Structures are given as structure tokens and as C-alpha cells.
Tab-separated table of C-alpha atoms in Angstrom:
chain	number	residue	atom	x	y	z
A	1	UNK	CA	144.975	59.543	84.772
A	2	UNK	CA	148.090	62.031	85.429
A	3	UNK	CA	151.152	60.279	86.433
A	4	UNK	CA	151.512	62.658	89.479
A	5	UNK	CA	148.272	61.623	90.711
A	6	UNK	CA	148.617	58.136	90.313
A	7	UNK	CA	151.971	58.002	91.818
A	8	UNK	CA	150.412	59.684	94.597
A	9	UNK	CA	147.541	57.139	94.987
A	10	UNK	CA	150.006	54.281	94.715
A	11	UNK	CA	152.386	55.569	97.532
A	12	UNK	CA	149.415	56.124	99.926
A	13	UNK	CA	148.247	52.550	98.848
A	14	UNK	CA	151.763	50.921	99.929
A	15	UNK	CA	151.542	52.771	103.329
A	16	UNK	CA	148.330	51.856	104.246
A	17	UNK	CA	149.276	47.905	103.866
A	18	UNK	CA	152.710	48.695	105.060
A	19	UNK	CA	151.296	49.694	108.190
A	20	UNK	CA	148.690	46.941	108.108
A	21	UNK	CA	151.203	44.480	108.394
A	22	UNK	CA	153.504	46.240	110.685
A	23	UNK	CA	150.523	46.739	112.884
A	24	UNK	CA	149.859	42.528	112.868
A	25	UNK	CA	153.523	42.292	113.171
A	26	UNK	CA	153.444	43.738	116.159
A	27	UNK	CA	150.634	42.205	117.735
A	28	UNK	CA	151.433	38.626	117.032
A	29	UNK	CA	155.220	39.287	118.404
A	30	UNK	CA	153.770	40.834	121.476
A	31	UNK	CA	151.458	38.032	121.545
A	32	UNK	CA	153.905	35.929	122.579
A	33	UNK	CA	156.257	37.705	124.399
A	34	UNK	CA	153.386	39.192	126.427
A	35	UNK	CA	153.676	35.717	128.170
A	36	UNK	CA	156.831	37.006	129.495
A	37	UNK	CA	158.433	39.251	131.505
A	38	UNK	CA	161.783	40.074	129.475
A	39	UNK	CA	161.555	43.313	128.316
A	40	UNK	CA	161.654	44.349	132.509
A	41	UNK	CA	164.027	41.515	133.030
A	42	UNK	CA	166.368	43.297	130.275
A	43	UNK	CA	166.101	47.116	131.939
A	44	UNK	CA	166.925	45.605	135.349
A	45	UNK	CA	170.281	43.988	133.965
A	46	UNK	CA	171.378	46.878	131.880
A	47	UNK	CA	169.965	49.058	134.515
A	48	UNK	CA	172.205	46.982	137.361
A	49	UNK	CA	174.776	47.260	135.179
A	50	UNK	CA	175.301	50.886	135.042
A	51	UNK	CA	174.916	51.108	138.864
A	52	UNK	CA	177.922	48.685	139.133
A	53	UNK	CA	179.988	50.674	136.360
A	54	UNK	CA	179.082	53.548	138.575
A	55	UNK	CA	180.185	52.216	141.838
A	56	UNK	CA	183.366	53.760	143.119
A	57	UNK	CA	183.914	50.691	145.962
A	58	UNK	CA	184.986	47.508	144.549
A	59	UNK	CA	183.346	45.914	147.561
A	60	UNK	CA	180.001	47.582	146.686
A	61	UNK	CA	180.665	46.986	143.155
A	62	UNK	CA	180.921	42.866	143.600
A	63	UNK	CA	177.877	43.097	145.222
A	64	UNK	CA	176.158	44.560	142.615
A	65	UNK	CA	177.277	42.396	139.821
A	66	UNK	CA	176.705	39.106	142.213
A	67	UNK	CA	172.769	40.676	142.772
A	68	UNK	CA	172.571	40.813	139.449
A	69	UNK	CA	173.295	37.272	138.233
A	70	UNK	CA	170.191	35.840	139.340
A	71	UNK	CA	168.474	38.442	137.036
A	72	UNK	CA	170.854	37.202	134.308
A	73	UNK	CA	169.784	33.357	134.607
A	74	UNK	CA	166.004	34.450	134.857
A	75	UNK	CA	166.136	36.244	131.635
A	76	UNK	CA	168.327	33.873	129.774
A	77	UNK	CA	165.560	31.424	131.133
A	78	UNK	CA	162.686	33.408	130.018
A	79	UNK	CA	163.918	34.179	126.271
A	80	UNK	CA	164.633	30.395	126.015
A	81	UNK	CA	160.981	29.901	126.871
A	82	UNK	CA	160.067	32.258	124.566
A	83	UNK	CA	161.868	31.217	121.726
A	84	UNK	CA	160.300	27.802	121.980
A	85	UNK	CA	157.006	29.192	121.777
A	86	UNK	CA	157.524	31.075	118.713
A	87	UNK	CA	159.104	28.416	116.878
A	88	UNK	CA	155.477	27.195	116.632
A	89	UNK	CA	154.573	30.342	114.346
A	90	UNK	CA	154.268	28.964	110.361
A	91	UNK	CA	157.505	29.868	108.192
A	92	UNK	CA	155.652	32.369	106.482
A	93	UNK	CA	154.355	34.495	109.073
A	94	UNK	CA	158.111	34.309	110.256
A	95	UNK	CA	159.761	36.214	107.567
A	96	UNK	CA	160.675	39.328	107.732
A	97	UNK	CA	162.544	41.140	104.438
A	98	UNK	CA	166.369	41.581	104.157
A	99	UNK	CA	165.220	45.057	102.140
A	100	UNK	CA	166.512	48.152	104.662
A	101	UNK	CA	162.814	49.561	104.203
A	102	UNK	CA	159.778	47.998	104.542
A	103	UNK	CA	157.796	47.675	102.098
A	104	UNK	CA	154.205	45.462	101.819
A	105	UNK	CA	154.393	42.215	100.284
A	106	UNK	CA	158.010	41.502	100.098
A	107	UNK	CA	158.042	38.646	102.498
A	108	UNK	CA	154.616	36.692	101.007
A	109	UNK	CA	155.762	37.037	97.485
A	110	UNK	CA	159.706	37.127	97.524
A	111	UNK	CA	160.578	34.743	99.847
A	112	UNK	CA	164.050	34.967	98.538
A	113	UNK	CA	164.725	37.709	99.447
A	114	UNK	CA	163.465	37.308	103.176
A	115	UNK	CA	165.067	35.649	106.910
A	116	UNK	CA	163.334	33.383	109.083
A	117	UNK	CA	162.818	35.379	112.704
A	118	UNK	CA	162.734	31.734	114.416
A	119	UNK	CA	166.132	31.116	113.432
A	120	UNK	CA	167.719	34.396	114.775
A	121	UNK	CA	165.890	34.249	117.267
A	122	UNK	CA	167.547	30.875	118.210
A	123	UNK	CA	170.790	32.302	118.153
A	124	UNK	CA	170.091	35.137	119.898
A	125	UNK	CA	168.877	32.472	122.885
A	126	UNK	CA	171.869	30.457	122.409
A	127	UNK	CA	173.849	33.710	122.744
A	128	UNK	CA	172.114	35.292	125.798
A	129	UNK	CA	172.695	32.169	126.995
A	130	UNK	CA	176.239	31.536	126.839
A	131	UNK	CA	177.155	34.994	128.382
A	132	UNK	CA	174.647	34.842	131.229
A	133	UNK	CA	176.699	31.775	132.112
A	134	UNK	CA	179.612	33.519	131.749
A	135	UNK	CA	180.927	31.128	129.050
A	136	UNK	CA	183.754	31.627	128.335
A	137	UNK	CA	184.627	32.890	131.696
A	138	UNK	CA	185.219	36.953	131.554
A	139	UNK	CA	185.316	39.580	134.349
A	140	UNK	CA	182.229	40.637	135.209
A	141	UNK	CA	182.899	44.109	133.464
A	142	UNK	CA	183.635	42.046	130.326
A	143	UNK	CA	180.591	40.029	130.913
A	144	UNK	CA	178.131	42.464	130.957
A	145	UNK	CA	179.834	44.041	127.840
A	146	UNK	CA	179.567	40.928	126.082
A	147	UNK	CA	175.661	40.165	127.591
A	148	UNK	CA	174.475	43.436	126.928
A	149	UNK	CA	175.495	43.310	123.164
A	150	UNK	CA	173.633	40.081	122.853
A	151	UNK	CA	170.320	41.819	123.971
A	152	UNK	CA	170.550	44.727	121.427
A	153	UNK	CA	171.014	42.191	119.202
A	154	UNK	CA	168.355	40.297	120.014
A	155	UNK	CA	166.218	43.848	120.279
A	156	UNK	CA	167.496	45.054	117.046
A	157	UNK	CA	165.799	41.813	115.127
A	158	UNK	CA	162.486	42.142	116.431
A	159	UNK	CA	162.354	45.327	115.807
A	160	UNK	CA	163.813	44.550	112.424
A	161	UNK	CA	160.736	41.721	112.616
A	162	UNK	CA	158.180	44.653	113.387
A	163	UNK	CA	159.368	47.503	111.098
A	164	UNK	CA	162.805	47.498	109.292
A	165	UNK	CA	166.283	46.826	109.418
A	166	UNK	CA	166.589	50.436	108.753
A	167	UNK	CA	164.262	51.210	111.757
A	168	UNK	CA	165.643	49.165	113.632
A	169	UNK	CA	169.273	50.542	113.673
A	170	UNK	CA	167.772	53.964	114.022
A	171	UNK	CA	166.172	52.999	117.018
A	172	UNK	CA	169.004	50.990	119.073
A	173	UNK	CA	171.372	54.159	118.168
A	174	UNK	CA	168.280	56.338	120.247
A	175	UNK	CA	167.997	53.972	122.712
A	176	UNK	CA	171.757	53.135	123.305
A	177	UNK	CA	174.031	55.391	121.488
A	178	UNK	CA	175.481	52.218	119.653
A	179	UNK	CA	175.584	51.839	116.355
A	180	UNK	CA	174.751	48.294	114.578
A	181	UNK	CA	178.018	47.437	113.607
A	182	UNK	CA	179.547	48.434	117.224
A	183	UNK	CA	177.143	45.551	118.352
A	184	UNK	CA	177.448	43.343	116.140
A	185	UNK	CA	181.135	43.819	117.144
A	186	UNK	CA	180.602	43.355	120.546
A	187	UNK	CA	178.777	40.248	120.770
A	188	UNK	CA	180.562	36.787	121.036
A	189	UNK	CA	182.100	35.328	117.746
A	190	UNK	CA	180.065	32.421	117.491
A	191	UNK	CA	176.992	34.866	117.264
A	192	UNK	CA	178.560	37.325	115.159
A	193	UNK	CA	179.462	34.058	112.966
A	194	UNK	CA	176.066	32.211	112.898
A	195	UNK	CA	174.303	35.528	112.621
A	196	UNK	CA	176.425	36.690	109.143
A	197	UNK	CA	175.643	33.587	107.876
A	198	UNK	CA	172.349	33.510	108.545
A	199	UNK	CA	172.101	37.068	106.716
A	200	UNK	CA	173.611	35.935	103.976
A	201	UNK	CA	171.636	33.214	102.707
């Protein structure tokens, strides 16, 4: 067979299962977070927040990020939920590959190579967590600085989960005109910490 031809054959081969398990990716994360409502949740906070960046009266402003607070707690609330429910998915199905494209098989045959999703997502929880309660205290410009870097975060991984790392980072610089590394700046050390070392093993 020409080389051409088979290299040709091969590469449409690897796409068709790389979108075969992208595709059940998908549909087993949004099985569970389907439960939930924190993909709305998230668009109301960073959506409140850019009303209260916006507000001109500090009065008006105060009001704003007090509304908002509630919003905080449910969502921190909600992801915690969440991320006890998917810690019941096997190890295996949990991987997804270090590799900054995806490619098919990587995380059932080179498990090495590959990060547990449960575990990140844990942090992230522990993360959202902390800065919804405002812990350690911050202003409440600071605050939603330091809670709205813990959801990209958080939104960068499953996407990372879904697709790729390198897909991922493409798509939270569309979405949010921030890079990885300004979040992973931005979030609170202990996440930046635990989620480095995490990456590294």
C-alpha cells in the first residue's frame, strides 16, 4: 500500500475514535452535572460581578456584591454536590491525558502519562469554596477576582476532561480573554499549589 495513503487512512482512523471518546466524554460529564444547575449559577456570579465593577455608586455597588453572595454559597454548594457524585465514576473512566492534544487511547493504555479528573476536581471544590466564604477575608473586588479565577479553573479542566488541555486554553482565552497562566495566577496559593502538584505526578 503507498505510504501516503496509508498515512491518510490512519489519521482518519485516530479521528474517528478521537471523537468517539470525546463524544462519551462529554456525555458522561454532562451526565452528572446535568443534575445541577452550575453552569447558570456561574454566569449569574460573573455576570453580577461585572454589573458591580460597573457601578459608579458605592452604595449601589455594596448592594450588588451583598445580592450576589447568596449566589456564591449556592454554587459553592452545588459543585460540592457535584463533586461527590462524580467521585463515584471508576479511576479509569476518570483520566484524562497530560498530552496538549488529544489523541485516542492515551488514557486506557498509558496511564502514566494521564490525571485523575476526581482529584482536580476536589480541589477545584475546596477552592470555590474557600473564596465564596471569603477565606481569607478580601474586599469584595478582591474576592470576586480571586472566585472568578477558581471557576475558569475549574472550567478549564473539564474541558481539558472533554477535549484537551490545548482546547481547553484556547477556549477560556475566547470565552474570557485570560490566558491559562493569568489564571492559574490568579487563583489562591493553596490551589495554585495542590493543583502543580497534582500536574506533576
Amino acid at each position: 500500500m503507498d505510504i501516503f495513503v496509508f498515512i491518510i487512512l490512519l489519521a482518519i482512523g485516530l479521528q474517528v475514535f478521537k471523537r468517539r471518546e470525546q463524544a462519551q466524554r462529554i456525555a458522561m460529564l454532562g451526565s452528572y452535572l446535568g443534575k445541577f444547575q452550575i453552569e447558570k449559577l456561574m454566569q449569574e456570579v460573573l455576570g453580577g460581578y461585572q454589573r458591580a465593577l460597573g457601578e459608579a455608586d458605592p452604595q449601589r455597588q455594596a448592594q450588588v456584591w451583598r445580592h450576589l453572595e447568596a449566589t456564591e454559597q449556592t454554587l459553592s454548594e452545588q459543585f460540592n454536590r457535584f463533586v461527590l457524585e462524580f467521585a463515584k465514576v471508576a479511576e479509569p473512566e476518570a483520566r484524562l491525558s497530560r498530552l496538549p492534544l488529544a489523541l485516542p487511547f492515551v488514557t486506557q493504555y498509558v496511564p502514566a502519562s494521564t490525571l485523575d479528573l476526581r482529584k482536580l476536581l476536589s480541589l477545584h471544590a475546596h477552592g470555590i469554596s474557600q473564596a465564596a466564604q471569603n477565606k481569607p477575608a478580601q474586599s469584595p473586588k478582591r474576592k470576586a477576582f480571586r472566585l472568578s479565577a477558581e471557576l475558569m479553573l475549574m472550567q478549564h479542566s473539564c474541558h481539558w476532561f472533554c477535549r484537551s488541555k490545548m482546547v481547553a486554553s484556547a477556549r477560556l482565552l475566547g470565552r474570557h480573554q485570560t490566558t491559562f497562566a493569568q489564571v492559574l495566577d490568579a487563583v489562591a496559593p493553596s490551589t495554585r499549589q495542590a493543583y502543580l502538584q497534582l500536574a506533576a505526578n
